[in-house]
Amino acid sequence: LNERLKLRGTDDELDRLSHTINGLLDRIAEYLQQRRDFLANAAHELRTPLAAIRSCIEVSLDGDRSVEDYTGILEDVIDQSASLEVLVNQLLLISETEIGQWTYDPEQVDLNKVVSRSVDMFQGVAETRSVTLSFDAKASAIVAGSRQHLRQVVNNLIDNAVKYSRPGGKIQVTTSAVPGEQKVRLTVQDTGIGIATEDVPRVFDRFFRSDRSRSRNESVQGTGLGLSICQSVISAHGGTILCHSELNVGTTIEIILPTWSEALRESGIVPMVP
Ligand code: ADP
């Protein structure tokens, strides 16, 4: 790939051809570098919980301990295994969405129901962190897609909003119609720690975690894969996802998805009118 084509000559077409091919070679080289970085990052992230599990086992084999000690060690093993499981599931999802195997028969999904379930699910953890979590469905929100993957996106956004909120914070989830368009808007707005302006464009990059998320106390765990997966899922649904954030003020993630009838129209399927 480091070789460059030199089809120079009097012929203009040859010049243009070699320019195009060299451009393609640059893109392939860049892609291969991204793959190498991804693999290195994935291996690194897998190694961290594995090393912790190993150290727990070594400590528990190393002499007599009280039942409380062993219980504590086993609890750590469970936590670390749970982190491993999340990471492996996220990596699987990335490979599915990436290699284009991700085909599904579009289901009619009521986004309001999906959000409502997710909000109910996170209510307990939000309460324990003294964070208010509410949902306002301002419009009907029927979209076409994979219910399971959309649920994962919504869970991820609410999970982040809770994780990066401070006690007393507020999380507002809203669905609304986009005026004049056959589109649905979903926003998850929090009053949490926010993201530095220079980091905002990077939040959808794989493995990106802001320094503040990494350095905060251990309860803020993450892999830096969640938002990149959300972006893949939303783009596979013909939608867009944006991040607006201000440090120490809060973050809003905004998703726009075509409505069910718009998605069918775009795909050329005519919906049955009862
Ligand atoms: P993670 O598993 O680290 O939460 P994500 O891909 O979901 O990974 O998010 C990437 C990074 O973006 C996070 O590590 C954090 O720095 C930042 N981030 C995401 N959501 C929020 C939010 N609601 N408030 C503040 N920072 C956020």
PDB file of C-alpha atoms and ligand atoms in Angstrom:
ATOM      1  CA  LEU A   1       0.000   0.000   0.000  1.00  0.00           C
ATOM      2  CA  ASN A   2       2.951   2.281   0.403  1.00  0.00           C
ATOM      3  CA  GLU A   3       3.651   1.886  -3.290  1.00  0.00           C
ATOM      4  CA  ARG A   4       2.138   4.634  -5.378  1.00  0.00           C
ATOM      5  CA  LEU A   5       1.074   4.288  -8.970  1.00  0.00           C
ATOM      6  CA  LYS A   6       3.001   6.538 -11.345  1.00  0.00           C
ATOM      7  CA  LEU A   7       1.155   6.414 -14.616  1.00  0.00           C
ATOM      8  CA  ARG A   8       2.516   9.716 -15.742  1.00  0.00           C
ATOM      9  CA  GLY A   9       2.586  10.554 -19.386  1.00  0.00           C
ATOM     10  CA  THR A  10       1.178  12.853 -21.914  1.00  0.00           C
ATOM     11  CA  ASP A  11      -2.186  11.243 -21.622  1.00  0.00           C
ATOM     12  CA  ASP A  12      -4.464  13.219 -19.311  1.00  0.00           C
ATOM     13  CA  GLU A  13      -6.677  10.217 -18.664  1.00  0.00           C
ATOM     14  CA  LEU A  14      -3.731   8.188 -17.350  1.00  0.00           C
ATOM     15  CA  ASP A  15      -2.904  11.004 -14.927  1.00  0.00           C
ATOM     16  CA  ARG A  16      -6.455  11.125 -13.665  1.00  0.00           C
ATOM     17  CA  LEU A  17      -6.626   7.327 -13.353  1.00  0.00           C
ATOM     18  CA  SER A  18      -3.453   7.152 -11.282  1.00  0.00           C
ATOM     19  CA  HIS A  19      -4.761  10.015  -9.099  1.00  0.00           C
ATOM     20  CA  THR A  20      -8.028   8.123  -8.472  1.00  0.00           C
ATOM     21  CA  ILE A  21      -6.278   4.840  -7.714  1.00  0.00           C
ATOM     22  CA  ASN A  22      -3.835   6.529  -5.326  1.00  0.00           C
ATOM     23  CA  GLY A  23      -6.762   8.183  -3.560  1.00  0.00           C
ATOM     24  CA  LEU A  24      -8.359   4.761  -3.113  1.00  0.00           C
ATOM     25  CA  LEU A  25      -5.095   3.300  -1.808  1.00  0.00           C
ATOM     26  CA  ASP A  26      -4.924   6.113   0.786  1.00  0.00           C
ATOM     27  CA  ARG A  27      -8.449   5.314   1.924  1.00  0.00           C
ATOM     28  CA  ILE A  28      -7.711   1.600   2.195  1.00  0.00           C
ATOM     29  CA  ALA A  29      -4.551   2.343   4.216  1.00  0.00           C
ATOM     30  CA  GLU A  30      -6.558   4.605   6.544  1.00  0.00           C
ATOM     31  CA  TYR A  31      -9.241   1.930   6.941  1.00  0.00           C
ATOM     32  CA  LEU A  32      -6.651  -0.745   7.766  1.00  0.00           C
ATOM     33  CA  GLN A  33      -5.085   1.576  10.363  1.00  0.00           C
ATOM     34  CA  GLN A  34      -8.539   2.080  11.940  1.00  0.00           C
ATOM     35  CA  ARG A  35      -8.990  -1.717  12.090  1.00  0.00           C
ATOM     36  CA  ARG A  36      -5.621  -2.120  13.788  1.00  0.00           C
ATOM     37  CA  ASP A  37      -6.464   0.610  16.330  1.00  0.00           C
ATOM     38  CA  PHE A  38      -9.865  -0.958  16.973  1.00  0.00           C
ATOM     39  CA  LEU A  39      -8.369  -4.394  17.597  1.00  0.00           C
ATOM     40  CA  ALA A  40      -5.690  -2.966  19.900  1.00  0.00           C
ATOM     41  CA  ASN A  41      -8.296  -0.974  21.863  1.00  0.00           C
ATOM     42  CA  ALA A  42     -10.638  -3.977  22.116  1.00  0.00           C
ATOM     43  CA  ALA A  43      -7.827  -6.220  23.366  1.00  0.00           C
ATOM     44  CA  HIS A  44      -6.796  -3.591  25.900  1.00  0.00           C
ATOM     45  CA  GLU A  45     -10.353  -3.159  27.193  1.00  0.00           C
ATOM     46  CA  LEU A  46     -10.828  -6.947  27.451  1.00  0.00           C
ATOM     47  CA  ARG A  47      -7.554  -7.333  29.294  1.00  0.00           C
ATOM     48  CA  THR A  48      -8.478  -4.920  32.099  1.00  0.00           C
ATOM     49  CA  PRO A  49     -11.422  -6.896  33.602  1.00  0.00           C
ATOM     50  CA  LEU A  50      -9.650 -10.205  32.883  1.00  0.00           C
ATOM     51  CA  ALA A  51      -6.581  -9.069  34.816  1.00  0.00           C
ATOM     52  CA  ALA A  52      -8.827  -7.984  37.705  1.00  0.00           C
ATOM     53  CA  ILE A  53     -10.567 -11.398  37.770  1.00  0.00           C
ATOM     54  CA  ARG A  54      -7.231 -13.168  37.749  1.00  0.00           C
ATOM     55  CA  SER A  55      -5.934 -11.039  40.583  1.00  0.00           C
ATOM     56  CA  CYS A  56      -9.119 -11.753  42.628  1.00  0.00           C
ATOM     57  CA  ILE A  57      -8.567 -15.487  42.166  1.00  0.00           C
ATOM     58  CA  GLU A  58      -4.880 -15.217  43.077  1.00  0.00           C
ATOM     59  CA  VAL A  59      -5.701 -13.262  46.221  1.00  0.00           C
ATOM     60  CA  SER A  60      -8.345 -15.807  47.286  1.00  0.00           C
ATOM     61  CA  LEU A  61      -5.899 -18.706  46.773  1.00  0.00           C
ATOM     62  CA  ASP A  62      -3.240 -16.919  48.758  1.00  0.00           C
ATOM     63  CA  GLY A  63      -3.876 -18.022  52.355  1.00  0.00           C
ATOM     64  CA  ASP A  64      -6.765 -18.245  54.768  1.00  0.00           C
ATOM     65  CA  ARG A  65      -9.329 -15.488  54.701  1.00  0.00           C
ATOM     66  CA  SER A  66     -12.543 -14.731  56.455  1.00  0.00           C
ATOM     67  CA  VAL A  67     -15.911 -15.518  54.871  1.00  0.00           C
ATOM     68  CA  GLU A  68     -16.484 -11.742  54.510  1.00  0.00           C
ATOM     69  CA  ASP A  69     -13.210 -11.398  52.603  1.00  0.00           C
ATOM     70  CA  TYR A  70     -14.139 -14.209  50.246  1.00  0.00           C
ATOM     71  CA  THR A  71     -17.616 -12.731  49.739  1.00  0.00           C
ATOM     72  CA  GLY A  72     -16.077  -9.373  48.847  1.00  0.00           C
ATOM     73  CA  ILE A  73     -13.644 -10.981  46.414  1.00  0.00           C
ATOM     74  CA  LEU A  74     -16.420 -12.977  44.729  1.00  0.00           C
ATOM     75  CA  GLU A  75     -18.519  -9.824  44.415  1.00  0.00           C
ATOM     76  CA  ASP A  76     -15.602  -8.170  42.626  1.00  0.00           C
ATOM     77  CA  VAL A  77     -15.370 -11.164  40.296  1.00  0.00           C
ATOM     78  CA  ILE A  78     -19.097 -10.830  39.508  1.00  0.00           C
ATOM     79  CA  ASP A  79     -18.704  -7.084  38.783  1.00  0.00           C
ATOM     80  CA  GLN A  80     -15.725  -7.631  36.518  1.00  0.00           C
ATOM     81  CA  SER A  81     -17.450 -10.514  34.689  1.00  0.00           C
ATOM     82  CA  ALA A  82     -20.476  -8.272  34.156  1.00  0.00           C
ATOM     83  CA  SER A  83     -18.197  -5.609  32.597  1.00  0.00           C
ATOM     84  CA  LEU A  84     -16.678  -8.278  30.363  1.00  0.00           C
ATOM     85  CA  GLU A  85     -20.128  -9.428  29.286  1.00  0.00           C
ATOM     86  CA  VAL A  86     -21.210  -5.873  28.395  1.00  0.00           C
ATOM     87  CA  LEU A  87     -18.043  -5.360  26.391  1.00  0.00           C
ATOM     88  CA  VAL A  88     -18.292  -8.662  24.515  1.00  0.00           C
ATOM     89  CA  ASN A  89     -21.966  -8.014  23.683  1.00  0.00           C
ATOM     90  CA  GLN A  90     -21.073  -4.542  22.400  1.00  0.00           C
ATOM     91  CA  LEU A  91     -18.246  -5.944  20.262  1.00  0.00           C
ATOM     92  CA  LEU A  92     -20.619  -8.546  18.794  1.00  0.00           C
ATOM     93  CA  LEU A  93     -23.150  -5.857  17.976  1.00  0.00           C
ATOM     94  CA  ILE A  94     -20.466  -3.771  16.284  1.00  0.00           C
ATOM     95  CA  SER A  95     -19.371  -6.685  14.113  1.00  0.00           C
ATOM     96  CA  GLU A  96     -23.001  -7.425  13.178  1.00  0.00           C
ATOM     97  CA  THR A  97     -23.753  -3.832  12.172  1.00  0.00           C
ATOM     98  CA  GLU A  98     -20.402  -3.416  10.451  1.00  0.00           C
ATOM     99  CA  ILE A  99     -20.254  -6.338   8.075  1.00  0.00           C
ATOM    100  CA  GLY A 100     -23.600  -5.464   6.617  1.00  0.00           C
ATOM    101  CA  GLN A 101     -25.233  -8.611   7.970  1.00  0.00           C
ATOM    102  CA  TRP A 102     -27.639  -6.415   9.728  1.00  0.00           C
ATOM    103  CA  THR A 103     -30.831  -7.049   7.882  1.00  0.00           C
ATOM    104  CA  TYR A 104     -34.166  -7.198   9.606  1.00  0.00           C
ATOM    105  CA  ASP A 105     -37.769  -7.053   8.561  1.00  0.00           C
ATOM    106  CA  PRO A 106     -38.813  -3.626   9.720  1.00  0.00           C
ATOM    107  CA  GLU A 107     -41.253  -3.922  12.586  1.00  0.00           C
ATOM    108  CA  GLN A 108     -43.720  -1.190  13.423  1.00  0.00           C
ATOM    109  CA  VAL A 109     -42.192   0.176  16.614  1.00  0.00           C
ATOM    110  CA  ASP A 110     -43.978   2.530  18.984  1.00  0.00           C
ATOM    111  CA  LEU A 111     -41.022   4.561  20.226  1.00  0.00           C
ATOM    112  CA  ASN A 112     -43.143   6.015  23.042  1.00  0.00           C
ATOM    113  CA  LYS A 113     -43.680   2.529  24.446  1.00  0.00           C
ATOM    114  CA  VAL A 114     -39.985   1.697  24.137  1.00  0.00           C
ATOM    115  CA  VAL A 115     -39.004   4.928  25.937  1.00  0.00           C
ATOM    116  CA  SER A 116     -41.673   4.495  28.585  1.00  0.00           C
ATOM    117  CA  ARG A 117     -40.390   1.007  29.458  1.00  0.00           C
ATOM    118  CA  SER A 118     -36.824   2.187  29.562  1.00  0.00           C
ATOM    119  CA  VAL A 119     -37.693   5.172  31.790  1.00  0.00           C
ATOM    120  CA  ASP A 120     -39.513   2.808  34.184  1.00  0.00           C
ATOM    121  CA  MET A 121     -36.502   0.513  34.197  1.00  0.00           C
ATOM    122  CA  PHE A 122     -34.040   3.305  35.096  1.00  0.00           C
ATOM    123  CA  GLN A 123     -36.335   4.998  37.625  1.00  0.00           C
ATOM    124  CA  GLY A 124     -34.869   2.985  40.532  1.00  0.00           C
ATOM    125  CA  VAL A 125     -31.221   3.720  39.761  1.00  0.00           C
ATOM    126  CA  ALA A 126     -32.048   7.399  39.093  1.00  0.00           C
ATOM    127  CA  GLU A 127     -33.731   7.629  42.505  1.00  0.00           C
ATOM    128  CA  THR A 128     -30.757   6.099  44.285  1.00  0.00           C
ATOM    129  CA  ARG A 129     -28.631   8.826  42.738  1.00  0.00           C
ATOM    130  CA  SER A 130     -31.208  11.522  43.617  1.00  0.00           C
ATOM    131  CA  VAL A 131     -31.774  12.287  39.946  1.00  0.00           C
ATOM    132  CA  THR A 132     -35.243  13.079  38.564  1.00  0.00           C
ATOM    133  CA  LEU A 133     -36.093  11.179  35.394  1.00  0.00           C
ATOM    134  CA  SER A 134     -39.205  12.083  33.423  1.00  0.00           C
ATOM    135  CA  PHE A 135     -40.709  11.408  30.021  1.00  0.00           C
ATOM    136  CA  ASP A 136     -42.916  13.664  27.926  1.00  0.00           C
ATOM    137  CA  ALA A 137     -44.479  12.074  24.824  1.00  0.00           C
ATOM    138  CA  LYS A 138     -45.554  15.154  22.840  1.00  0.00           C
ATOM    139  CA  ALA A 139     -46.539  13.232  19.708  1.00  0.00           C
ATOM    140  CA  SER A 140     -47.216   9.764  18.460  1.00  0.00           C
ATOM    141  CA  ALA A 141     -43.888   8.178  17.510  1.00  0.00           C
ATOM    142  CA  ILE A 142     -44.376   5.149  15.289  1.00  0.00           C
ATOM    143  CA  VAL A 143     -41.172   4.255  13.459  1.00  0.00           C
ATOM    144  CA  ALA A 144     -39.923   1.339  11.355  1.00  0.00           C
ATOM    145  CA  GLY A 145     -37.079  -0.774  12.601  1.00  0.00           C
ATOM    146  CA  SER A 146     -35.712  -3.255  15.038  1.00  0.00           C
ATOM    147  CA  ARG A 147     -37.456  -2.883  18.395  1.00  0.00           C
ATOM    148  CA  GLN A 148     -34.641  -4.676  20.171  1.00  0.00           C
ATOM    149  CA  HIS A 149     -31.923  -2.396  18.773  1.00  0.00           C
ATOM    150  CA  LEU A 150     -33.931   0.784  19.290  1.00  0.00           C
ATOM    151  CA  ARG A 151     -34.516  -0.298  22.892  1.00  0.00           C
ATOM    152  CA  GLN A 152     -30.786  -0.726  23.275  1.00  0.00           C
ATOM    153  CA  VAL A 153     -30.197   2.823  21.957  1.00  0.00           C
ATOM    154  CA  VAL A 154     -32.747   4.351  24.337  1.00  0.00           C
ATOM    155  CA  ASN A 155     -31.376   2.359  27.295  1.00  0.00           C
ATOM    156  CA  ASN A 156     -27.897   3.485  26.443  1.00  0.00           C
ATOM    157  CA  LEU A 157     -28.795   7.182  26.286  1.00  0.00           C
ATOM    158  CA  ILE A 158     -30.726   7.092  29.563  1.00  0.00           C
ATOM    159  CA  ASP A 159     -27.969   5.041  31.205  1.00  0.00           C
ATOM    160  CA  ASN A 160     -25.417   7.700  30.166  1.00  0.00           C
ATOM    161  CA  ALA A 161     -27.656  10.537  31.346  1.00  0.00           C
ATOM    162  CA  VAL A 162     -27.962   8.882  34.774  1.00  0.00           C
ATOM    163  CA  LYS A 163     -24.254   7.956  34.948  1.00  0.00           C
ATOM    164  CA  TYR A 164     -23.072  11.465  34.139  1.00  0.00           C
ATOM    165  CA  SER A 165     -25.591  13.304  36.339  1.00  0.00           C
ATOM    166  CA  ARG A 166     -24.941  14.723  39.769  1.00  0.00           C
ATOM    167  CA  PRO A 167     -27.278  14.333  42.759  1.00  0.00           C
ATOM    168  CA  GLY A 168     -30.222  16.709  42.327  1.00  0.00           C
ATOM    169  CA  GLY A 169     -29.884  16.550  38.536  1.00  0.00           C
ATOM    170  CA  LYS A 170     -32.792  16.329  36.082  1.00  0.00           C
ATOM    171  CA  ILE A 171     -33.185  14.107  33.042  1.00  0.00           C
ATOM    172  CA  GLN A 172     -35.920  14.928  30.578  1.00  0.00           C
ATOM    173  CA  VAL A 173     -36.731  12.476  27.795  1.00  0.00           C
ATOM    174  CA  THR A 174     -39.035  13.845  25.088  1.00  0.00           C
ATOM    175  CA  THR A 175     -40.514  12.572  21.851  1.00  0.00           C
ATOM    176  CA  SER A 176     -42.007  15.084  19.425  1.00  0.00           C
ATOM    177  CA  ALA A 177     -42.896  15.551  15.777  1.00  0.00           C
ATOM    178  CA  VAL A 178     -40.548  17.442  13.447  1.00  0.00           C
ATOM    179  CA  PRO A 179     -42.724  20.244  12.015  1.00  0.00           C
ATOM    180  CA  GLY A 180     -43.431  19.887   8.308  1.00  0.00           C
ATOM    181  CA  GLU A 181     -41.609  16.544   8.055  1.00  0.00           C
ATOM    182  CA  GLN A 182     -42.566  12.899   8.408  1.00  0.00           C
ATOM    183  CA  LYS A 183     -40.028  12.507  11.194  1.00  0.00           C
ATOM    184  CA  VAL A 184     -39.915  11.848  14.898  1.00  0.00           C
ATOM    185  CA  ARG A 185     -37.515  13.570  17.287  1.00  0.00           C
ATOM    186  CA  LEU A 186     -36.284  11.912  20.489  1.00  0.00           C
ATOM    187  CA  THR A 187     -34.220  13.940  22.940  1.00  0.00           C
ATOM    188  CA  VAL A 188     -32.540  12.839  26.152  1.00  0.00           C
ATOM    189  CA  GLN A 189     -31.531  15.954  28.053  1.00  0.00           C
ATOM    190  CA  ASP A 190     -29.603  15.996  31.301  1.00  0.00           C
ATOM    191  CA  THR A 191     -28.194  18.613  33.663  1.00  0.00           C
ATOM    192  CA  GLY A 192     -25.073  16.535  34.329  1.00  0.00           C
ATOM    193  CA  ILE A 193     -21.322  17.062  34.091  1.00  0.00           C
ATOM    194  CA  GLY A 194     -21.439  17.967  30.380  1.00  0.00           C
ATOM    195  CA  ILE A 195     -18.712  17.468  27.789  1.00  0.00           C
ATOM    196  CA  ALA A 196     -15.867  19.852  26.868  1.00  0.00           C
ATOM    197  CA  THR A 197     -16.495  21.592  23.523  1.00  0.00           C
ATOM    198  CA  GLU A 198     -13.440  19.976  21.897  1.00  0.00           C
ATOM    199  CA  ASP A 199     -14.639  16.499  22.969  1.00  0.00           C
ATOM    200  CA  VAL A 200     -18.224  16.795  21.688  1.00  0.00           C
ATOM    201  CA  PRO A 201     -17.389  15.760  18.076  1.00  0.00           C
ATOM    202  CA  ARG A 202     -15.520  12.680  19.402  1.00  0.00           C
ATOM    203  CA  VAL A 203     -18.247  11.143  21.562  1.00  0.00           C
ATOM    204  CA  PHE A 204     -19.414   8.912  18.707  1.00  0.00           C
ATOM    205  CA  ASP A 205     -15.885   7.559  18.113  1.00  0.00           C
ATOM    206  CA  ARG A 206     -15.303   3.982  19.226  1.00  0.00           C
ATOM    207  CA  PHE A 207     -13.688   3.717  22.660  1.00  0.00           C
ATOM    208  CA  PHE A 208     -13.774   7.467  23.209  1.00  0.00           C
ATOM    209  CA  ARG A 209     -14.252   8.414  26.858  1.00  0.00           C
ATOM    210  CA  SER A 210     -13.620  11.960  28.017  1.00  0.00           C
ATOM    211  CA  ASP A 211     -10.867  12.386  30.603  1.00  0.00           C
ATOM    212  CA  ARG A 212     -13.474  13.501  33.089  1.00  0.00           C
ATOM    213  CA  SER A 213     -15.444  10.242  32.682  1.00  0.00           C
ATOM    214  CA  ARG A 214     -12.305   8.202  33.124  1.00  0.00           C
ATOM    215  CA  SER A 215     -11.094  10.101  36.156  1.00  0.00           C
ATOM    216  CA  ARG A 216     -14.427  10.290  37.970  1.00  0.00           C
ATOM    217  CA  ASN A 217     -15.041   7.825  40.763  1.00  0.00           C
ATOM    218  CA  GLU A 218     -15.223   4.128  39.949  1.00  0.00           C
ATOM    219  CA  SER A 219     -19.016   4.078  39.847  1.00  0.00           C
ATOM    220  CA  VAL A 220     -18.871   5.718  36.388  1.00  0.00           C
ATOM    221  CA  GLN A 221     -17.976   2.670  34.387  1.00  0.00           C
ATOM    222  CA  GLY A 222     -18.078   2.509  30.647  1.00  0.00           C
ATOM    223  CA  THR A 223     -16.463   1.171  27.537  1.00  0.00           C
ATOM    224  CA  GLY A 224     -16.697   4.182  25.226  1.00  0.00           C
ATOM    225  CA  LEU A 225     -18.599   2.013  22.736  1.00  0.00           C
ATOM    226  CA  GLY A 226     -22.203   2.862  23.630  1.00  0.00           C
ATOM    227  CA  LEU A 227     -22.651   6.034  21.574  1.00  0.00           C
ATOM    228  CA  SER A 228     -20.799   4.631  18.552  1.00  0.00           C
ATOM    229  CA  ILE A 229     -23.217   1.684  18.563  1.00  0.00           C
ATOM    230  CA  CYS A 230     -26.178   4.092  18.897  1.00  0.00           C
ATOM    231  CA  GLN A 231     -24.887   5.960  15.854  1.00  0.00           C
ATOM    232  CA  SER A 232     -24.583   2.737  13.766  1.00  0.00           C
ATOM    233  CA  VAL A 233     -28.077   1.594  14.766  1.00  0.00           C
ATOM    234  CA  ILE A 234     -29.674   4.980  14.078  1.00  0.00           C
ATOM    235  CA  SER A 235     -27.982   5.377  10.705  1.00  0.00           C
ATOM    236  CA  ALA A 236     -29.101   1.840   9.751  1.00  0.00           C
ATOM    237  CA  HIS A 237     -32.636   3.104  10.508  1.00  0.00           C
ATOM    238  CA  GLY A 238     -32.172   6.047   8.125  1.00  0.00           C
ATOM    239  CA  GLY A 239     -31.943   8.485  11.031  1.00  0.00           C
ATOM    240  CA  THR A 240     -29.466  10.945  12.517  1.00  0.00           C
ATOM    241  CA  ILE A 241     -28.023  11.377  16.007  1.00  0.00           C
ATOM    242  CA  LEU A 242     -26.451  14.553  17.381  1.00  0.00           C
ATOM    243  CA  CYS A 243     -24.826  15.567  20.635  1.00  0.00           C
ATOM    244  CA  HIS A 244     -25.181  19.063  22.117  1.00  0.00           C
ATOM    245  CA  SER A 245     -23.319  19.657  25.339  1.00  0.00           C
ATOM    246  CA  GLU A 246     -21.840  22.284  27.616  1.00  0.00           C
ATOM    247  CA  LEU A 247     -19.367  21.522  30.349  1.00  0.00           C
ATOM    248  CA  ASN A 248     -20.947  21.665  33.819  1.00  0.00           C
ATOM    249  CA  VAL A 249     -24.332  22.559  32.307  1.00  0.00           C
ATOM    250  CA  GLY A 250     -25.513  19.336  30.690  1.00  0.00           C
ATOM    251  CA  THR A 251     -25.891  17.234  27.595  1.00  0.00           C
ATOM    252  CA  THR A 252     -28.661  16.624  25.086  1.00  0.00           C
ATOM    253  CA  ILE A 253     -28.609  13.739  22.656  1.00  0.00           C
ATOM    254  CA  GLU A 254     -31.021  14.280  19.776  1.00  0.00           C
ATOM    255  CA  ILE A 255     -32.215  11.551  17.447  1.00  0.00           C
ATOM    256  CA  ILE A 256     -34.321  12.072  14.328  1.00  0.00           C
ATOM    257  CA  LEU A 257     -35.987   9.041  12.739  1.00  0.00           C
ATOM    258  CA  PRO A 258     -38.343   8.750   9.778  1.00  0.00           C
ATOM    259  CA  THR A 259     -41.894   7.824  10.752  1.00  0.00           C
ATOM    260  CA  TRP A 260     -43.195   4.363   9.855  1.00  0.00           C
ATOM    261  CA  SER A 261     -45.023   5.583   6.726  1.00  0.00           C
ATOM    262  CA  GLU A 262     -42.059   7.702   5.601  1.00  0.00           C
ATOM    263  CA  ALA A 263     -39.663   4.753   6.063  1.00  0.00           C
ATOM    264  CA  LEU A 264     -41.944   2.512   3.989  1.00  0.00           C
ATOM    265  CA  ARG A 265     -42.301   5.206   1.305  1.00  0.00           C
ATOM    266  CA  GLU A 266     -38.500   5.565   1.118  1.00  0.00           C
ATOM    267  CA  SER A 267     -38.086   1.806   0.808  1.00  0.00           C
ATOM    268  CA  GLY A 268     -40.753   1.676  -1.896  1.00  0.00           C
ATOM    269  CA  ILE A 269     -43.241  -0.402   0.133  1.00  0.00           C
ATOM    270  CA  VAL A 270     -46.766   0.961   0.001  1.00  0.00           C
ATOM    271  CA  PRO A 271     -48.472   0.639   3.385  1.00  0.00           C
ATOM    272  CA  MET A 272     -51.836  -1.157   3.425  1.00  0.00           C
ATOM    273  CA  VAL A 273     -54.645   1.244   4.161  1.00  0.00           C
ATOM    274  CA  PRO A 274     -57.311  -0.509   6.249  1.00  0.00           C
TER     275      PRO A 274
HETATM  276  P1  ADP B   1     -19.321   5.091  27.983  1.00  0.00           P
HETATM  277  O1  ADP B   1     -19.454   3.608  28.063  1.00  0.00           O
HETATM  278  O2  ADP B   1     -17.971   5.591  28.379  1.00  0.00           O
HETATM  279  O3  ADP B   1     -20.435   5.836  28.657  1.00  0.00           O
HETATM  280  P2  ADP B   1     -20.337   6.120  25.431  1.00  0.00           P
HETATM  281  O4  ADP B   1     -19.913   5.766  24.046  1.00  0.00           O
HETATM  282  O5  ADP B   1     -21.753   5.881  25.799  1.00  0.00           O
HETATM  283  O6  ADP B   1     -19.344   5.370  26.398  1.00  0.00           O
HETATM  284  O7  ADP B   1     -20.002   7.657  25.664  1.00  0.00           O
HETATM  285  C1  ADP B   1     -18.712   8.138  25.277  1.00  0.00           C
HETATM  286  C2  ADP B   1     -18.272   9.263  26.196  1.00  0.00           C
HETATM  287  O8  ADP B   1     -19.093  10.412  25.969  1.00  0.00           O
HETATM  288  C3  ADP B   1     -18.431   8.962  27.692  1.00  0.00           C
HETATM  289  O9  ADP B   1     -17.330   8.259  28.207  1.00  0.00           O
HETATM  290  C4  ADP B   1     -18.525  10.368  28.264  1.00  0.00           C
HETATM  291  O10 ADP B   1     -17.242  10.936  28.353  1.00  0.00           O
HETATM  292  C5  ADP B   1     -19.301  11.122  27.189  1.00  0.00           C
HETATM  293  N1  ADP B   1     -20.765  11.146  27.462  1.00  0.00           N
HETATM  294  C6  ADP B   1     -21.715  10.383  26.880  1.00  0.00           C
HETATM  295  N2  ADP B   1     -22.946  10.714  27.335  1.00  0.00           N
HETATM  296  C7  ADP B   1     -22.755  11.710  28.235  1.00  0.00           C
HETATM  297  C8  ADP B   1     -23.640  12.498  29.050  1.00  0.00           C
HETATM  298  N3  ADP B   1     -24.969  12.327  29.035  1.00  0.00           N
HETATM  299  N4  ADP B   1     -23.077  13.461  29.842  1.00  0.00           N
HETATM  300  C9  ADP B   1     -21.739  13.655  29.867  1.00  0.00           C
HETATM  301  N5  ADP B   1     -20.860  12.945  29.114  1.00  0.00           N
HETATM  302  C10 ADP B   1     -21.355  11.989  28.307  1.00  0.00           C
END
